Coordinates of C-alpha atoms and ligand atoms in Angstrom, one line a residue:
Chain A
M146 CA 71.0 115.9 93.3
K147 CA 73.0 118.2 95.6
I148 CA 76.2 119.9 94.4
L149 CA 78.9 121.1 96.7
V150 CA 81.2 123.8 95.3
A151 CA 84.5 124.7 97.1
I152 CA 85.5 128.3 96.6
K153 CA 88.5 130.3 97.6
R154 CA 89.1 134.0 98.2
V155 CA 92.3 135.1 96.4
I156 CA 94.1 138.1 95.0
D157 CA 92.2 139.5 92.0
Y158 CA 93.6 138.1 88.7
S159 CA 94.4 141.6 87.4
V160 CA 96.6 142.5 90.3
K161 CA 100.4 142.0 90.0
V162 CA 101.5 140.9 93.4
R163 CA 104.6 142.3 95.1
V164 CA 107.0 140.6 97.4
K165 CA 107.5 142.1 100.9
P166 CA 110.9 143.8 101.4
D167 CA 111.8 141.3 104.2
N168 CA 111.1 138.3 101.8
S169 CA 108.7 136.7 104.3
N170 CA 105.8 136.6 101.9
V171 CA 103.9 138.5 99.3
D172 CA 102.3 141.8 100.3
L173 CA 98.5 141.5 100.3
A174 CA 97.8 144.7 102.3
N175 CA 95.1 146.8 100.5
V176 CA 95.1 144.5 97.5
K177 CA 91.9 143.8 95.7
M178 CA 90.6 140.3 96.6
S179 CA 88.1 138.3 94.5
L180 CA 86.6 134.9 94.0
N181 CA 89.2 132.6 92.4
P182 CA 88.4 132.6 88.6
F183 CA 88.3 128.8 88.4
C184 CA 86.0 128.7 91.5
E185 CA 83.7 131.2 89.7
I186 CA 83.6 128.8 86.7
A187 CA 82.7 125.9 89.1
V188 CA 79.9 127.9 90.7
E189 CA 78.6 128.9 87.3
E190 CA 78.5 125.2 86.2
A191 CA 76.7 124.2 89.4
V192 CA 74.1 126.9 88.9
R193 CA 73.6 125.9 85.3
L194 CA 73.0 122.3 86.2
K195 CA 70.4 123.5 88.7
E196 CA 68.8 125.7 86.1
A197 CA 68.7 122.7 83.7
G198 CA 66.9 120.7 86.3
K199 CA 69.8 118.3 86.9
A200 CA 70.5 119.6 90.4
S201 CA 68.2 120.4 93.3
E202 CA 70.6 122.5 95.5
V203 CA 73.9 124.3 95.2
V204 CA 75.9 124.6 98.4
V205 CA 79.1 126.6 98.5
V206 CA 81.9 126.1 101.1
T207 CA 84.9 128.2 101.8
I208 CA 87.7 127.9 104.3
G209 CA 89.3 131.1 105.4
P210 CA 89.1 134.3 107.4
K211 CA 85.9 136.2 108.0
A212 CA 86.4 138.3 104.8
A213 CA 85.9 135.1 102.8
Q214 CA 82.2 135.5 103.5
D215 CA 82.3 138.1 100.7
Q216 CA 83.1 135.4 98.2
I217 CA 80.2 133.2 99.6
R218 CA 77.9 136.1 99.0
A219 CA 79.3 136.6 95.5
A220 CA 78.6 132.9 94.7
M221 CA 75.1 133.2 96.1
A222 CA 74.5 136.2 93.9
M223 CA 75.4 134.0 91.0
G224 CA 72.7 131.5 92.2
A225 CA 74.1 129.3 94.9
D226 CA 71.4 128.5 97.5
R227 CA 73.4 128.2 100.7
G228 CA 76.8 128.8 102.2
I229 CA 79.2 127.1 104.7
W230 CA 82.1 129.1 106.1
V231 CA 84.8 127.1 107.8
E232 CA 86.5 129.7 109.9
T233 CA 90.4 129.7 110.0
A234 CA 92.6 132.7 110.6
D235 CA 95.4 131.2 108.6
T236 CA 95.0 131.8 104.9
E237 CA 97.9 129.5 104.0
L238 CA 96.8 126.1 105.0
D239 CA 98.4 123.0 103.4
A240 CA 96.4 121.6 100.5
L241 CA 96.0 118.3 102.4
T242 CA 94.4 120.2 105.4
V243 CA 92.0 122.0 103.1
A244 CA 91.1 118.7 101.4
K245 CA 90.5 117.1 104.9
L246 CA 88.2 119.9 105.9
L247 CA 86.3 119.7 102.7
A248 CA 86.0 115.9 103.0
K249 CA 84.4 116.4 106.4
V250 CA 81.9 118.9 105.0
A251 CA 81.2 116.5 102.2
Q252 CA 80.5 113.7 104.6
N253 CA 78.0 115.9 106.5
E254 CA 76.3 117.3 103.3
Q255 CA 76.4 114.1 101.2
P256 CA 76.5 115.9 97.8
Q257 CA 76.5 113.8 94.6
L258 CA 78.8 116.1 92.7
L259 CA 81.7 118.1 94.2
L260 CA 82.9 120.9 92.0
L261 CA 86.2 122.7 92.6
G262 CA 88.4 125.0 90.6
K263 CA 91.4 123.3 88.9
Q264 CA 93.8 125.8 90.6
A265 CA 93.8 128.7 93.0
I266 CA 95.7 131.6 91.3
D267 CA 97.5 132.5 94.5
S268 CA 99.2 129.2 95.5
D269 CA 99.0 127.8 91.9
N270 CA 98.7 124.5 93.7
N271 CA 96.3 122.5 91.5
Q272 CA 95.9 119.8 94.1
T273 CA 92.9 120.1 96.3
G274 CA 90.3 118.4 94.2
Q275 CA 92.5 115.4 93.5
M276 CA 93.3 115.1 97.3
L277 CA 89.6 115.4 98.2
A278 CA 88.7 112.6 95.7
A279 CA 91.4 110.4 97.2
L280 CA 90.2 111.0 100.8
L281 CA 86.6 110.2 99.9
D282 CA 87.6 107.4 97.5
Y283 CA 85.5 109.1 94.8
P284 CA 86.4 109.1 91.1
Q285 CA 87.8 112.3 89.7
A286 CA 88.0 114.3 86.5
T287 CA 90.4 117.3 86.6
F288 CA 90.6 120.2 84.0
A289 CA 87.0 119.8 82.9
S290 CA 85.8 121.7 79.8
K291 CA 82.4 119.9 79.6
V292 CA 80.1 118.3 82.2
V293 CA 77.0 116.3 81.4
I294 CA 74.9 114.5 84.1
E295 CA 73.4 111.3 82.7
G296 CA 71.7 108.9 85.1
N297 CA 74.1 108.0 87.9
E298 CA 77.1 109.3 85.9
A299 CA 79.0 112.6 85.2
L300 CA 80.3 112.5 81.7
V301 CA 83.3 114.9 81.8
T302 CA 85.5 116.1 78.9
R303 CA 89.0 117.0 80.2
E304 CA 91.7 119.2 78.7
M305 CA 94.9 117.1 78.5
D306 CA 98.4 117.9 77.2
G307 CA 97.7 116.2 73.8
G308 CA 94.0 117.0 73.3
L309 CA 90.7 116.1 75.0
Q310 CA 89.6 113.0 77.0
T311 CA 86.1 112.0 78.0
L312 CA 85.4 110.0 81.2
G313 CA 82.3 108.7 82.7
L314 CA 82.4 109.0 86.5
T315 CA 80.0 107.1 88.8
L316 CA 78.4 109.6 91.2
P317 CA 79.3 110.8 93.7
A318 CA 82.4 112.3 92.0
V319 CA 84.9 115.2 92.1
V320 CA 85.3 117.5 89.1
T321 CA 87.7 120.4 88.8
A322 CA 86.8 123.2 86.4
D323 CA 89.1 124.5 83.6
L324 CA 88.8 127.8 81.8
R325 CA 86.6 126.7 78.9
L326 CA 83.9 125.0 81.0
N327 CA 81.7 128.1 80.7
E328 CA 81.7 131.8 80.9
P329 CA 80.5 133.0 84.3
R330 CA 77.5 135.3 84.2
Y331 CA 77.5 139.0 85.3
V332 CA 75.5 139.3 88.5
K333 CA 72.8 141.9 88.6
L334 CA 72.1 144.2 91.6
P335 CA 68.8 142.5 92.6
D336 CA 70.7 139.2 92.7
I337 CA 73.3 140.8 95.1
M338 CA 70.4 141.9 97.3
K339 CA 68.8 138.5 97.3
A340 CA 72.1 136.8 98.2
K341 CA 72.2 138.8 101.4
K342 CA 69.2 136.9 102.7
K343 CA 70.4 133.4 101.8
P344 CA 71.5 131.1 104.7
L345 CA 75.1 131.1 105.6
D346 CA 76.3 128.6 108.3
S347 CA 79.6 128.7 110.0
T348 CA 81.7 125.9 111.4
S349 CA 85.3 125.4 112.5
P350 CA 88.2 122.9 112.1
D351 CA 87.5 121.9 115.8
V352 CA 83.9 121.1 115.1
L353 CA 84.9 119.2 112.0
G354 CA 87.6 117.4 113.9
V355 CA 90.5 118.3 111.7
S356 CA 93.8 119.5 113.2
L357 CA 95.6 122.3 111.2
Q358 CA 99.0 120.8 111.1
K359 CA 101.5 121.9 108.5
S360 CA 104.0 119.8 106.7
V361 CA 105.1 122.3 104.0
N362 CA 106.7 125.4 105.6
L363 CA 107.3 128.6 103.7
L364 CA 110.9 129.8 104.3
R365 CA 111.2 132.7 101.9
V366 CA 109.5 134.5 99.1
E367 CA 111.5 136.4 96.5
S368 CA 110.8 138.2 93.2
P369 CA 111.6 136.3 90.0
A370 CA 114.7 137.4 88.0
E371 CA 113.7 140.4 86.0
R372 CA 114.3 140.4 82.3
Q373 CA 116.5 143.1 80.9
A374 CA 114.5 145.5 78.7
G375 CA 115.2 144.8 75.1
I376 CA 115.2 146.9 72.0
K377 CA 112.8 147.8 69.3
V378 CA 113.8 146.9 65.7
D379 CA 112.4 149.0 62.9
S380 CA 112.0 146.4 60.2
V381 CA 111.8 142.7 59.5
D382 CA 115.3 142.8 58.0
A383 CA 116.7 144.4 61.2
L384 CA 114.9 141.6 63.2
I385 CA 116.5 138.8 61.1
D386 CA 119.9 140.5 61.5
A387 CA 119.5 140.7 65.2
L388 CA 118.4 137.1 65.6
K389 CA 121.2 135.8 63.3
N390 CA 124.1 138.0 64.4
K391 CA 123.4 139.2 67.9
A392 CA 121.3 136.5 69.5
S393 CA 122.6 133.7 67.3
V394 CA 119.3 131.8 67.6
I395 CA 118.5 131.2 64.0
Chain B
M216 CA 117.3 108.0 100.1
S217 CA 115.5 106.4 97.2
I218 CA 113.5 108.0 94.5
L219 CA 110.6 106.7 92.5
V220 CA 110.1 108.7 89.2
I221 CA 106.9 108.3 87.4
A222 CA 107.5 108.1 83.6
E223 CA 105.5 110.2 81.2
H224 CA 104.8 108.4 78.0
D225 CA 102.1 107.5 75.5
N226 CA 102.6 103.7 75.6
N227 CA 105.0 103.9 72.6
A228 CA 107.6 106.5 73.5
L229 CA 109.1 108.0 76.6
K230 CA 108.2 111.8 76.7
P231 CA 111.1 114.2 77.1
A232 CA 109.6 115.6 80.3
T233 CA 110.6 112.4 82.0
L234 CA 114.3 113.2 81.2
N235 CA 114.0 116.6 82.9
T236 CA 112.4 115.0 85.9
L237 CA 115.2 112.5 86.0
S238 CA 117.8 115.3 86.3
A239 CA 115.8 116.7 89.2
A240 CA 116.0 113.2 90.8
Q241 CA 119.7 113.2 90.3
Q242 CA 119.9 116.5 92.2
L243 CA 118.0 115.0 95.1
G244 CA 120.6 112.2 95.3
G245 CA 119.9 108.6 96.0
A246 CA 119.0 105.5 94.0
I247 CA 116.5 106.2 91.2
D248 CA 113.8 103.8 90.2
V249 CA 111.4 104.6 87.4
L250 CA 107.8 103.4 87.2
V251 CA 106.3 102.9 83.7
V252 CA 102.6 102.3 84.1
G253 CA 100.6 101.7 81.0
S254 CA 99.4 99.1 78.5
N255 CA 101.6 97.5 75.9
C256 CA 104.3 99.8 77.0
Q257 CA 107.3 97.5 76.8
A258 CA 109.0 99.8 74.3
V259 CA 108.8 102.6 76.9
A260 CA 110.4 100.3 79.5
E261 CA 113.2 99.5 77.1
A262 CA 113.9 103.2 76.4
T263 CA 113.8 103.9 80.1
K264 CA 116.3 101.2 80.9
A265 CA 118.8 103.0 78.7
V266 CA 118.6 106.3 80.5
A267 CA 121.7 107.3 82.4
G268 CA 121.5 107.0 86.1
V269 CA 118.4 104.7 86.4
N270 CA 118.7 101.8 88.8
K271 CA 115.6 99.8 88.2
V272 CA 112.6 100.1 85.9
L273 CA 109.3 98.9 87.3
V274 CA 106.8 98.1 84.6
A275 CA 103.1 97.8 85.3
D276 CA 101.8 96.8 81.9
N277 CA 98.1 96.0 82.0
A278 CA 95.0 96.9 80.0
A279 CA 93.7 98.5 83.3
Y280 CA 96.4 101.2 82.9
A281 CA 95.8 102.0 79.2
H282 CA 94.4 105.4 79.9
I283 CA 96.4 106.4 83.0
L284 CA 93.2 107.1 85.0
A285 CA 93.8 108.8 88.4
E286 CA 91.5 106.5 90.3
N287 CA 93.5 103.3 90.0
V288 CA 96.9 104.6 88.9
A289 CA 97.2 106.7 92.1
K290 CA 96.4 103.6 94.2
L291 CA 99.1 101.7 92.4
I292 CA 101.7 104.4 92.8
A293 CA 100.8 104.9 96.5
M294 CA 101.2 101.2 97.1
L295 CA 104.6 100.9 95.2
G296 CA 105.8 104.2 96.6
K297 CA 105.6 103.5 100.3
G298 CA 109.2 102.5 100.7
Y299 CA 110.7 105.5 98.9
S300 CA 111.9 108.9 100.3
H301 CA 110.6 110.7 97.2
I302 CA 107.9 110.1 94.6
I303 CA 108.3 112.5 91.7
A304 CA 106.7 113.1 88.3
P305 CA 106.8 115.8 85.6
A306 CA 104.3 118.6 86.1
T307 CA 102.3 117.6 83.1
A308 CA 98.5 117.1 82.9
N309 CA 98.9 113.5 84.0
G310 CA 101.4 114.4 86.8
K311 CA 99.1 117.1 88.1
D312 CA 96.1 114.8 87.9
I313 CA 97.6 111.8 89.6
L314 CA 100.3 112.9 92.1
P315 CA 98.1 114.9 94.5
R316 CA 95.9 111.9 94.7
V317 CA 98.9 109.7 95.5
A318 CA 100.0 112.2 98.2
A319 CA 96.6 112.2 99.9
L320 CA 96.5 108.4 99.9
L321 CA 99.9 108.5 101.7
D322 CA 98.6 111.2 104.1
V323 CA 101.3 113.7 103.0
N324 CA 101.4 117.0 101.1
L325 CA 102.7 117.6 97.6
V326 CA 105.1 120.3 96.5
G327 CA 104.1 121.2 92.9
D328 CA 106.0 122.7 90.0
V329 CA 109.4 122.4 91.6
M330 CA 111.8 124.7 89.8
A331 CA 114.9 124.2 92.0
V332 CA 116.1 121.6 94.4
L333 CA 118.0 123.2 97.3
S334 CA 118.3 120.1 99.4
P335 CA 116.3 116.8 99.6
D336 CA 113.6 118.6 101.6
T337 CA 113.8 122.2 100.4
F338 CA 112.5 123.4 97.0
K339 CA 111.7 126.5 95.1
R340 CA 108.4 126.8 93.3
P341 CA 106.6 129.7 91.5
I342 CA 103.4 131.2 93.0
Y343 CA 101.1 134.0 91.9
A344 CA 101.6 133.2 88.2
G345 CA 105.4 133.3 88.7
N346 CA 105.4 136.8 90.1
A347 CA 106.9 135.4 93.3
I348 CA 109.1 132.4 94.0
A349 CA 108.6 130.5 97.2
T350 CA 111.2 128.5 99.0
V351 CA 109.4 125.7 100.9
Q352 CA 110.5 122.9 103.2
S353 CA 108.7 119.7 103.6
T354 CA 108.6 117.7 106.8
D355 CA 106.7 114.8 105.3
A356 CA 108.3 111.3 105.5
I357 CA 107.7 110.8 101.8
K358 CA 108.2 113.8 99.7
V359 CA 105.8 113.9 96.7
L360 CA 106.8 116.4 94.0
T361 CA 105.9 117.5 90.5
I362 CA 108.8 118.9 88.5
R363 CA 108.7 121.9 86.1
G364 CA 110.5 120.5 83.1
T365 CA 111.8 123.8 81.8
A366 CA 113.7 124.4 85.0
F367 CA 115.9 121.2 84.7
P368 CA 118.1 120.0 81.8
A369 CA 117.3 116.7 80.2
A370 CA 119.1 113.7 81.5
A371 CA 121.1 111.7 78.9
A372 CA 118.7 109.2 77.2
T373 CA 121.5 106.7 76.8
G374 CA 124.4 105.2 78.8
G375 CA 122.3 103.5 81.4
S376 CA 121.8 99.8 82.1
A377 CA 119.0 99.5 84.5
T378 CA 117.2 96.2 85.3
I379 CA 113.6 95.7 84.5
E380 CA 111.1 94.3 87.0
A381 CA 107.5 93.5 86.2
V382 CA 104.8 94.8 88.6
S383 CA 102.2 92.1 89.1
E384 CA 99.6 94.0 91.1
V385 CA 96.6 95.0 89.0
V386 CA 94.4 97.8 90.4
T387 CA 91.3 98.6 88.4
A388 CA 89.2 101.8 88.2
A389 CA 85.8 100.7 89.4
K390 CA 84.1 104.1 89.2
T391 CA 85.9 105.7 86.2
R392 CA 84.9 104.7 82.7
F393 CA 87.1 105.8 79.7
M394 CA 84.8 107.0 76.9
G395 CA 87.1 108.4 74.3
E396 CA 89.7 110.9 73.4
E397 CA 90.5 113.4 70.7
V398 CA 94.3 113.4 70.3
V399 CA 95.7 116.3 68.4
K400 CA 98.1 115.0 65.7
S401 CA 101.0 117.1 64.7
D402 CA 104.3 116.6 63.0
R403 CA 105.7 119.6 64.6
P404 CA 108.0 119.4 67.7
E405 CA 106.3 119.1 71.0
L406 CA 105.5 122.6 72.5
T407 CA 107.3 122.0 75.9
A408 CA 110.4 120.6 74.3
A409 CA 110.9 122.7 71.2
R410 CA 113.9 124.8 70.6
V411 CA 111.8 127.5 68.9
V412 CA 108.1 128.4 69.7
V413 CA 105.9 130.7 67.6
S414 CA 102.7 131.7 69.4
G415 CA 99.7 133.6 68.1
G416 CA 97.1 135.6 70.0
R417 CA 93.8 137.3 69.5
G418 CA 95.5 139.6 67.0
L419 CA 95.4 136.7 64.4
G420 CA 91.6 137.3 64.2
S421 CA 90.7 133.7 63.1
G422 CA 91.8 130.1 63.0
E423 CA 92.2 130.4 59.2
N424 CA 94.7 133.3 59.7
F425 CA 96.8 131.0 61.9
K426 CA 98.2 129.6 58.7
I427 CA 100.7 132.4 58.6
I428 CA 101.9 131.3 62.1
Y429 CA 102.2 127.7 60.9
A430 CA 104.2 128.8 57.8
L431 CA 106.7 130.7 60.0
A432 CA 106.9 127.8 62.4
D433 CA 107.7 125.4 59.6
K434 CA 110.5 127.6 58.4
L435 CA 112.0 127.5 61.9
N436 CA 111.2 123.9 62.7
A437 CA 109.2 125.4 65.6
A438 CA 106.3 124.3 67.8
V439 CA 103.2 126.5 67.7
G440 CA 101.6 127.9 70.9
A441 CA 98.8 130.4 71.6
S442 CA 97.3 132.7 74.1
R443 CA 94.2 131.9 76.1
A444 CA 92.2 134.4 74.0
A445 CA 93.2 132.5 70.8
V446 CA 92.1 129.2 72.3
D447 CA 88.9 130.6 73.9
A448 CA 88.0 132.1 70.5
G449 CA 88.3 128.6 68.9
F450 CA 91.2 129.6 66.6
V451 CA 93.3 126.6 67.9
P452 CA 92.9 123.6 70.2
N453 CA 93.4 123.9 74.0
D454 CA 96.6 121.9 74.2
M455 CA 98.4 124.9 72.5
Q456 CA 97.7 127.4 75.4
V457 CA 100.8 128.8 77.0
G458 CA 100.6 130.4 80.4
Q459 CA 99.9 130.3 84.1
T460 CA 97.1 127.8 83.5
G461 CA 98.4 126.3 80.2
K462 CA 101.8 125.0 79.3
V463 CA 105.1 126.4 80.5
V464 CA 107.7 126.7 77.8
A465 CA 111.3 128.0 77.9
P466 CA 112.7 127.7 74.3
E467 CA 115.8 129.3 72.9
L468 CA 113.6 131.5 70.8
Y469 CA 109.9 132.5 71.5
I470 CA 108.1 134.6 69.0
A471 CA 104.9 136.2 70.2
V472 CA 102.6 137.4 67.4
G473 CA 99.5 139.5 68.1
I474 CA 99.7 138.7 71.9
S475 CA 99.4 141.6 74.4
G476 CA 101.5 140.1 77.2
A477 CA 99.0 139.6 80.1
I478 CA 100.7 138.4 83.3
Q479 CA 99.0 135.0 82.9
H480 CA 100.6 134.6 79.5
L481 CA 104.0 135.8 80.6
A482 CA 104.0 133.2 83.4
G483 CA 104.3 130.5 80.7
M484 CA 107.0 131.9 78.6
K485 CA 109.1 134.5 80.3
D486 CA 112.0 132.1 81.0
S487 CA 112.6 131.8 77.3
K488 CA 116.1 132.7 76.3
V489 CA 115.3 135.1 73.5
I490 CA 111.8 136.7 73.2
V491 CA 110.6 138.4 70.0
A492 CA 107.3 140.3 70.0
I493 CA 105.4 141.4 66.9
N494 CA 102.5 143.7 67.8
K495 CA 101.0 146.8 66.2
D496 CA 100.5 148.5 69.6
P497 CA 103.8 150.0 70.8
E498 CA 102.4 150.1 74.3
A499 CA 101.6 146.4 74.5
P500 CA 103.1 145.0 77.7
I501 CA 104.7 142.1 75.8
F502 CA 107.4 144.6 74.7
Q503 CA 108.5 144.9 78.3
V504 CA 109.8 141.4 78.3
A505 CA 110.8 141.1 74.6
D506 CA 114.5 141.2 73.7
Y507 CA 113.5 142.3 70.2
G508 CA 110.2 144.1 69.5
L509 CA 108.8 144.9 66.1
V510 CA 105.9 147.3 66.1
A511 CA 104.1 146.3 62.9
D512 CA 101.0 144.8 61.5
L513 CA 101.4 141.1 61.8
F514 CA 99.7 140.4 58.5
T515 CA 102.5 142.0 56.6
A516 CA 105.4 141.4 59.0
V517 CA 105.0 137.7 59.5
P518 CA 104.7 136.7 55.8
E519 CA 107.7 138.9 55.1
L520 CA 109.7 137.3 57.9
T521 CA 108.8 133.8 56.6
A522 CA 109.8 134.7 53.1
K523 CA 113.1 136.2 54.1
L524 CA 114.3 133.4 56.4
Ligands
FAD753 C1 92.4 132.6 85.7 C2 93.0 133.1 84.4 C3 93.9 132.3 83.8 C4 94.5 132.7 82.6 N1 95.4 131.9 82.0 C5 96.0 132.2 80.9 C6 97.0 131.4 80.3 O1 97.4 130.4 80.8 N2 97.5 131.9 79.1 C7 97.2 133.0 78.5 O2 97.7 133.4 77.4 N3 96.2 133.8 79.0 C8 95.6 133.4 80.2 N4 94.6 134.2 80.7 C9 94.1 135.4 79.9 C10 94.9 136.6 80.0 O3 94.6 137.4 81.1 C11 94.7 137.5 78.7 O4 93.3 137.7 78.6 C12 95.1 136.8 77.4 O5 96.4 136.3 77.5 C13 95.0 137.7 76.2 O6 95.3 137.1 75.0 P1 95.9 137.9 73.8 O7 97.2 138.6 74.2 O8 96.0 137.0 72.6 O9 94.7 138.9 73.5 P2 94.7 140.5 73.7 O10 95.0 140.9 75.1 O11 93.4 140.9 73.1 O12 95.8 141.0 72.7 C14 95.8 141.0 71.4 C15 97.0 141.7 70.9 O13 97.1 141.6 69.5 C16 97.6 142.9 68.9 N5 97.1 143.0 67.5 C17 95.8 143.0 67.1 N6 95.8 143.0 65.8 C18 97.1 143.1 65.3 C19 97.7 143.1 64.0 N7 97.0 143.1 62.9 N8 99.0 143.1 64.0 C20 99.8 143.1 65.2 N9 99.3 143.0 66.4 C21 97.9 143.0 66.5 C22 96.9 143.9 69.8 O14 97.7 145.1 69.8 C23 97.0 143.2 71.2 O15 98.2 143.6 71.9 C24 94.1 133.9 82.0 C25 93.1 134.7 82.6 C26 92.6 134.3 83.8 C27 91.6 135.2 84.5
AMP754 N1 90.6 127.6 101.4 C1 89.8 127.0 100.5 N2 88.4 127.0 100.7 C2 87.6 126.3 99.8 N3 88.0 125.8 98.7 C3 89.4 125.8 98.5 C4 90.3 126.4 99.3 N4 91.5 126.3 98.8 C5 91.4 125.6 97.6 N5 90.1 125.3 97.4 C6 89.5 124.6 96.3 O1 90.4 123.9 95.6 C7 90.6 124.4 94.2 C8 92.0 124.2 93.8 O2 92.9 124.9 94.7 P1 94.5 124.6 94.8 O3 94.6 123.1 94.9 O4 94.9 125.3 96.1 O5 95.1 125.2 93.6 C9 90.1 125.8 94.3 O6 89.7 126.3 93.1 C10 88.9 125.6 95.3 O7 87.8 125.1 94.6

């Protein structure tokens, strides 16, 4: 079984982003970039399935500028076998365009399992996997906290608003990773060296036959309303007094 | 302009998030129809009919829709939604699961987590864990949106007199098999709709110790939330996680206990009206957003607070 994992290069989760003074966008100049944490979890799951003998090959794909190759190498250091880089200068493609590009790559590669992150922590979109499943007419399980491959099915436990749900998806299927699916491994130096030698192919939207049209246009980006700094109270009694008499919330 | 709102429910009751989504629909302007898709969900249809401002309630009541699976429910919504200018749903787990699939079936994009409606095609939404707010304009013929409940008031649940229309199409999920669910039962108010939320973090140290959080919550008739660290450690179930990748809450009063205040956690609660932080570390970032901070050991401060309320 082949697994295709879609990965995205995003701002590192520990960085607090700033808005540009002209409100055109956020400022990503000289900001640390990393593999999206949910994509890292998706890669880890794919590699574990291969290590467990459930998968034969793990292919990672990213759509983005040249620098996104760093994230393909990072995924290879975790254990992915091969990479595909879809070159686009624009880092802010519509989710539907990303899904269309991924659908073309999936048609070429014919994986049985497509793993994505549930959400990219830059756009916070939480859409691409669902759109990809629609375009391919594959079943989907979003927000996965457990994936078991059994026969021709993926048995997936999902984190829902009211608890957990388990679905059996007929393969090929799309699964998006949530935080508790696994804890990604730390990569070791020899793995990083080995990753440099793994095959990385590049392709383009033209070759894949997808036009990069946009239907959601970014007009403005602003900082959220800042909260006024509050006060420290020195005792539980003072806290109760403040909540009753100043804030009037209890 | 005509809007199709997808109702959030559990086949018995209409969830409050639907009412917030309805007030976003009212801001868009135009006739509002609501789709109730489920199984044995007539009670939900009746409740929806009474909501102010609803024109028509479409009811797709069939065993095939019992578990609201994306595979078939998205097809049904895409089919019914073709004639509308907007298809909108609450940004809940179901809404986020299904609406992007609907959008792709209709060959349009989706604007997620809408927190303000500026015009029928222009919206504000949070990005980067809420550290930036984007204004986006959609040129799609059908706008597909999910709505952040905390950003819109609840529409009045009564005063309406909509008609009910049964949907006869039955779409089945051929490749998705429902195997089971573990629903967390709780008598407490729902996290995203509660007036008061008490949340615990890694500082609690164990699931057993969360009992002091529950005791405080009971005194305040509050819902209970948690940080990711508390959920990851297995202290509490996943549905209690508040944050960028959990639930978003904006209660009148949010009490954060033993939570440091990472940006991912703040993303889910910083629009609360009054924030209280109880933490033994005076430098914890949670104090930068707290209206009232108490530097104390939670194991003494929380029981004392509960006893004195
Ligand atoms: C992709 C991604 C998504 C994430 N999404 C979320 C999310 O949705 N929600 C979320 O919450 N986090 C999320 N996180 C995790 C986040 O970055 C933090 O790791 C997490 O919020 C920390 O939880 P905490 O505050 O409980 O734990 P800690 O940061 O360990 O803080 C514990 C606090 O308890 C205090 N404490 C300890 N003992 C006591 C005591 N006896 N009395 C008083 N105070 C005490 C300490 O001083 C400390 O401040 C995400 C992270 C990533 C990478
Ligand atoms: N540019 C991209 N290249 C490859 N995968 C992507 C890209 N953008 C999004 N994805 C995938 O879709 C998931 C969800 O992203 P989003 O829908 O943008 O929140 C990510 O975790 C990735 O797995």
